Amino acid sequence: MTNTFGTSFKVTTWGESHGKAIGAVIDGCPAGLPLKESDIQSDLDRRKPGQSTITTDRKESDRVEILSGVFEGKTTGTPISLMIMNEDSDPKSYDHLKDVFRPGHADMAYFVKYGHRDHRGGGRSSGRETAARVAAGAIAKKIIDADIKAYAVQIGSIVAKKRDLEEIENNPVRSPDKDAAKKMVAEIEAAKAESDSIGGIIEIIVSAMHAGTGDPIFGKLDSLLAAALMSIGGVKGVEIGSGFSCAEMKGSAHNDQMNKEGFTSNNAGGIAGGISTGQDLIIRIAVKPTSSIGKKQKMISISGEETIIGIEGRHDPCLVPRIVPVAEAMVALVLADRR
Amino acid sequence: MTNTFGTSFKVTTWGESHGKAIGAVIDGCPAGLPLKESDIQSDLDRRKPGQSTITTDRKESDRVEILSGVFEGKTTGTPISLMIMNEDSDPKSYDHLKDVFRPGHADMAYFVKYGHRDHRGGGRSSGRETAARVAAGAIAKKIIDADIKAYAVQIGSIVAKKRDLEEIENNPVRSPDKDAAKKMVAEIEAAKAESDSIGGIIEIIVSAMHAGTGDPIFGKLDSLLAAALMSIGGVKGVEIGSGFSCAEMKGSAHNDQMNKEGFTSNNAGGIAGGISTGQDLIIRIAVKPTSSIGKKQKMISISGEETIIGIEGRHDPCLVPRIVPVAEAMVALVLADRR
Amino acid sequence: MTNTFGTSFKVTTWGESHGKAIGAVIDGCPAGLPLKESDIQSDLDRRKPGQSTITTDRKESDRVEILSGVFEGKTTGTPISLMIMNEDSDPKSYDHLKDVFRPGHADMAYFVKYGHRDHRGGGRSSGRETAARVAAGAIAKKIIDADIKAYAVQIGSIVAKKRDLEEIENNPVRSPDKDAAKKMVAEIEAAKAESDSIGGIIEIIVSAMHAGTGDPIFGKLDSLLAAALMSIGGVKGVEIGSGFSCAEMKGSAHNDQMNKEGFTSNNAGGIAGGISTGQDLIIRIAVKPTSSIGKKQKMISISGEETIIGIEGRHDPCLVPRIVPVAEAMVALVLADRR
Amino acid sequence: MTNTFGTSFKVTTWGESHGKAIGAVIDGCPAGLPLKESDIQSDLDRRKPGQSTITTDRKESDRVEILSGVFEGKTTGTPISLMIMNEDSDPKSYDHLKDVFRPGHADMAYFVKYGHRDHRGGGRSSGRETAARVAAGAIAKKIIDADIKAYAVQIGSIVAKKRDLEEIENNPVRSPDKDAAKKMVAEIEAAKAESDSIGGIIEIIVSAMHAGTGDPIFGKLDSLLAAALMSIGGVKGVEIGSGFSCAEMKGSAHNDQMNKEGFTSNNAGGIAGGISTGQDLIIRIAVKPTSSIGKKQKMISISGEETIIGIEGRHDPCLVPRIVPVAEAMVALVLADRR
């Protein structure tokens, strides 16, 4: 029941994968911001399907339409209603999945919780819903000063060694390491050839951060970021700064000391006591391998029968490249909400 | 500004480390629940300082007092106000820290955000605030069916190999592996001897979970748990089920398949599409080494001068054993809120 | 920034009077409810313009389209997105009002608050926004047991003497008193003939109410109803049960006594301590005369110049008949939210 | 379950009439505000029992204690915890009311909703809870610029003719009309002599208001004020500006026209489109006669038996004088929340 994110810059998303349309309503965007559809479209294009050989071949132009909240090219402070029509929905191809739960998917959980569900492509639980988040995030980015960059640092066994941010959009996996990127593509193609999928890790760096963002106790910036990023389907872990490596560290090594020039390290990941310190935010998220795979797997049907299914059709063999813009959007929504 | 957790079982905590008292107000606890102070005290005793040689020697009895919401031994559905007096506050010992920011602490962030701050022991940002959470969590545990167990699975380089849940409260680090526990204690004592501190990893298992808890999109159970656990001071990472190890996994290995007896694995950590599946919840959090250490470190003062400080006094050389009951409390608060 | 109503049955409305469309997103409607567009249309038809000689002659068919949340004729528990296209918008006719504030309208307040505003027909502040509320309210009515009836009990100096609920939809003012209705129509036509407008009072009765709805202190049912109804443009007062007449009453007369058959009076209006008692809810709201009138009035322009304006064009000479379904919708939204 | 008011300046109240204490936690008060207990005490003294012959003779000193959030005489931006001990609770005197519902009170509604309830003096539903609101409101007043004055304009049949604001605190009914005040006192004493009670009307004027407070649609200032004031026990109606008298007015008379000096009338009550215009806010609330009266009345018991009860003991024969500071507090809380 919680399709709204944020408390001051509030985003409500709606829509199913194979319904008429998906969209978002943004409440709390300040008045006077120049805004046109093309401002939003560029981020949507980074998320849309069919960008390369390693993404699904569902064809969606993902054209966004602004229905309200903008007058004479500027926002008015009233709700901004965004709509994206579903053009290449293919509900028929899901008929055989109506009565069976796909492994790794939310199918069974939705069935248990709601009884009546739109099973077509996962309905509301589909990754398609994130297009609405990306659209809202594009507006959020316009009202914050900070600069957000997400990129793939690991796909399967391949780990990026460099952080060349100029390189990110030059390769289909969105890695900041040109050489690693090639190997990552190969890793994905190998998984795809086996009708399988592969996971990875995305890193997000936020530069030009103000100090003072985030609130004590339950409104901590790291807490908000963790919630935002963990709300993306397929994300199984979130870490800030040193993250899980802190377990083996001593306090004397982990503490970020200061001299007159500022901090001399950033194990905190830019956040102390839940409040930004002005250093870059450093966040990493773990992305599981795509649940939809062609390989045969054991599952049960709605009636409890054991069955073998392979999910034929249009899927991404690795979610990482398309989650990159979604992760950026979620971070942008957090920062826009807590300006 | 966000000292309230939850939307239906709402907990508001208040109080500073060296003020008069700390406390919590719980709004949304159902009427008719038997409740007395001793029900809460047992969990507080697991968190309180001075339990062993590896915890701080601040002496606090942490006696909780119920001020409202309970009549003739049962809750009335009205707010339950809990208060714990600060008995062993020692504000004077912080006088020399009034004008300097301690490395790894929230001191500078609070100063930048609020200007005027209670610097004594971190004031509101102190771990002492978590006593109020533990008190509220003890009530939350009473209204949920699920069983929550947290324990140390790593301290420094020592990793627990077993999951003997009966063992947890038998050793001072709260590890489910008796042999590892001894080495963990040694690792902590070694750090302490060097006026240093050490980090670790806590695992939380929730058994007897109902299927259907959690809501799609922004109210996902994993998202709520991540926010709740990341709100604990010192936590730098949260992972669910397979967590960060999913990056190297194939979909065919990661997907939890089913037969008539149920799931045959639990990489999902008990959550699919943000909704509990009925399997155990499996969560791990990374805990950084304590920021307060005796070792000398470089820092700047409020006026921007470089200075060297060592934090003498009463600190835990490892936060893990005392965060264990706090982690349980936060998970309980999430589940009580989303019953 | 608060275009969302409710906390469990949440309704977010969007759209401007002369923009592309208006709409609502409903989050929290239970799954499995049969729902089709015609279920919503009937209430929209009661609110739409052009119903009679005493309403505005703007022509809007107000056809609602369901974009999400319904699958195979039943709700799925996911957000229901409703859209109504603006068909007879006439933005040009507002060009001369771009730089002047209309008396009695929100024009100046929006200008002061937002700077940049959609001035056409009041933009977001237009009564047209209430079509989205009525659409959402029609769904709310389907999930509550209680029966809500609103009607005109006063227009100008004419006061309804009877409460014949069958009569309400038989006359254009929606009065439960056939004879009074005729005089009310005459009163409105007289005001219209003078290029003026007239106010009135609407009463709302909720029968078949459960006892126990509403929460103590700040979630009192009367408090929620007052907020909901006062959020309708033009409403200047709300009273429950005895309302303002209680000022002259003694406690012995005002207290609703009980015998074995139940309460022997209903001065409480069905609410005690903020919680429904099971008696009918009785609520009355005061509706001001329409601000848009042809009569010449003094006002200032954006640049501060004194000017004389008369609002020519399409307005209702009395808001009461069209607010009747809006009032019902708001009461339904409160009750759906607090089931 | 909704014992919290506000979204940015959040106040949570707790406590029962005859429990240990009552209190409030304020979250969102800015840091750096000078605050001491005596700042709060003065408003509490205006609300406390036993002020005159026409108020209850329960003896409560209502001393407020600040438990957190203030350091060295100034707020720190962390939660301010306020506590007031109950000193003259007399739970025994309610023993005979344990199994009977008092007419006009919330007793039966609480019983139906919660089953288990603290019946002593109404428990949580007692007017005593408003002391916590007044304490919080005293802090709210310090952070807003506007000036709030509430006063009695009607008691029974006596209507104040003057608005001499200097006079308000000079008479026990808090009326701005010295002559009317005497008659009001007499009216109250007459009701008291008959073991009865009497109602009245309070007016609230807010001067020095900024334009621009309040948000469109569901965050309208009039809507928030209506909710806030209707949440006070005994309030049966709220009106803004012209209020219910608007029903008989023409638009040409009701519209507030402007010239270069500003508005030439204030029927809007200082609010247009839900947003303050900079004019004074004008609000009136109807207060029912006290439910607790000595006169014998028919009621039923918990077991459904018909019974006759008279409420002996300590009650106010008219709630108006003591609700005056509560009304001011609630308006202050709204304005502090929407600064």
Short mmCIF file of C-alpha atoms in Angstrom, two decimals, chain A residues 17 22 40-52 55-56 58-63 84-86 125-137 141 169 172 174 232-233 316 318-329:
data_model
loop_
_atom_site.label_atom_id
_atom_site.label_comp_id
_atom_site.label_asym_id
_atom_site.label_seq_id
_atom_site.Cartn_x
_atom_site.Cartn_y
_atom_site.Cartn_z
CA SER A 17 3.85 -4.04 -16.73
CA ILE A 22 2.50 3.51 -15.93
CA ILE A 40 13.03 13.60 -18.29
CA GLN A 41 13.38 11.60 -21.46
CA SER A 42 17.19 11.37 -21.40
CA ASP A 43 17.23 9.39 -18.16
CA LEU A 44 14.33 7.24 -19.32
CA ASP A 45 16.29 6.39 -22.44
CA ARG A 46 19.14 5.10 -20.27
CA ARG A 47 16.75 2.72 -18.53
CA LYS A 48 14.53 1.64 -21.41
CA PRO A 49 14.66 -1.87 -22.81
CA GLY A 50 16.38 -2.81 -26.04
CA GLN A 51 19.47 -0.63 -25.70
CA SER A 52 21.98 -3.35 -26.53
CA THR A 55 19.28 -6.19 -22.56
CA THR A 56 15.77 -7.50 -23.17
CA ARG A 58 10.93 -5.69 -25.42
CA LYS A 59 10.39 -2.54 -27.49
CA GLU A 60 9.18 0.44 -25.52
CA SER A 61 9.86 4.02 -26.58
CA ASP A 62 9.03 5.05 -22.99
CA ARG A 63 7.85 8.51 -24.08
CA ILE A 84 4.19 6.59 -20.00
CA MET A 85 2.03 4.42 -22.24
CA ASN A 86 2.80 0.70 -22.46
CA SER A 125 6.10 -6.16 -9.22
CA SER A 126 7.72 -5.87 -12.65
CA GLY A 127 10.91 -3.88 -13.07
CA ARG A 128 8.92 -1.81 -15.53
CA GLU A 129 7.60 0.17 -12.55
CA THR A 130 11.06 1.66 -12.15
CA ALA A 131 10.56 3.71 -15.32
CA ALA A 132 8.21 5.87 -13.25
CA ARG A 133 10.92 6.24 -10.60
CA VAL A 134 13.50 7.24 -13.20
CA ALA A 135 11.12 9.85 -14.60
CA ALA A 136 10.54 11.31 -11.14
CA GLY A 137 14.24 11.07 -10.34
CA LYS A 141 18.09 15.75 -10.02
CA GLU A 169 28.09 5.57 -20.71
CA PRO A 172 26.76 -1.38 -22.38
CA ARG A 174 27.96 1.07 -17.54
CA ILE A 232 14.63 -1.66 -6.07
CA GLY A 233 13.72 -5.19 -7.12
CA ASP A 316 17.71 -9.08 -19.28
CA CYS A 318 21.91 -9.14 -16.08
CA LEU A 319 19.97 -6.41 -14.32
CA VAL A 320 22.95 -4.25 -13.45
CA PRO A 321 23.16 -1.98 -16.53
CA ARG A 322 19.49 -1.03 -16.35
CA ILE A 323 19.45 -0.64 -12.56
CA VAL A 324 22.25 1.96 -12.78
CA PRO A 325 19.86 4.81 -13.72
CA VAL A 326 17.26 3.52 -11.25
CA ALA A 327 19.81 3.66 -8.42
CA GLU A 328 20.68 7.22 -9.39
CA ALA A 329 17.00 8.10 -9.40
#
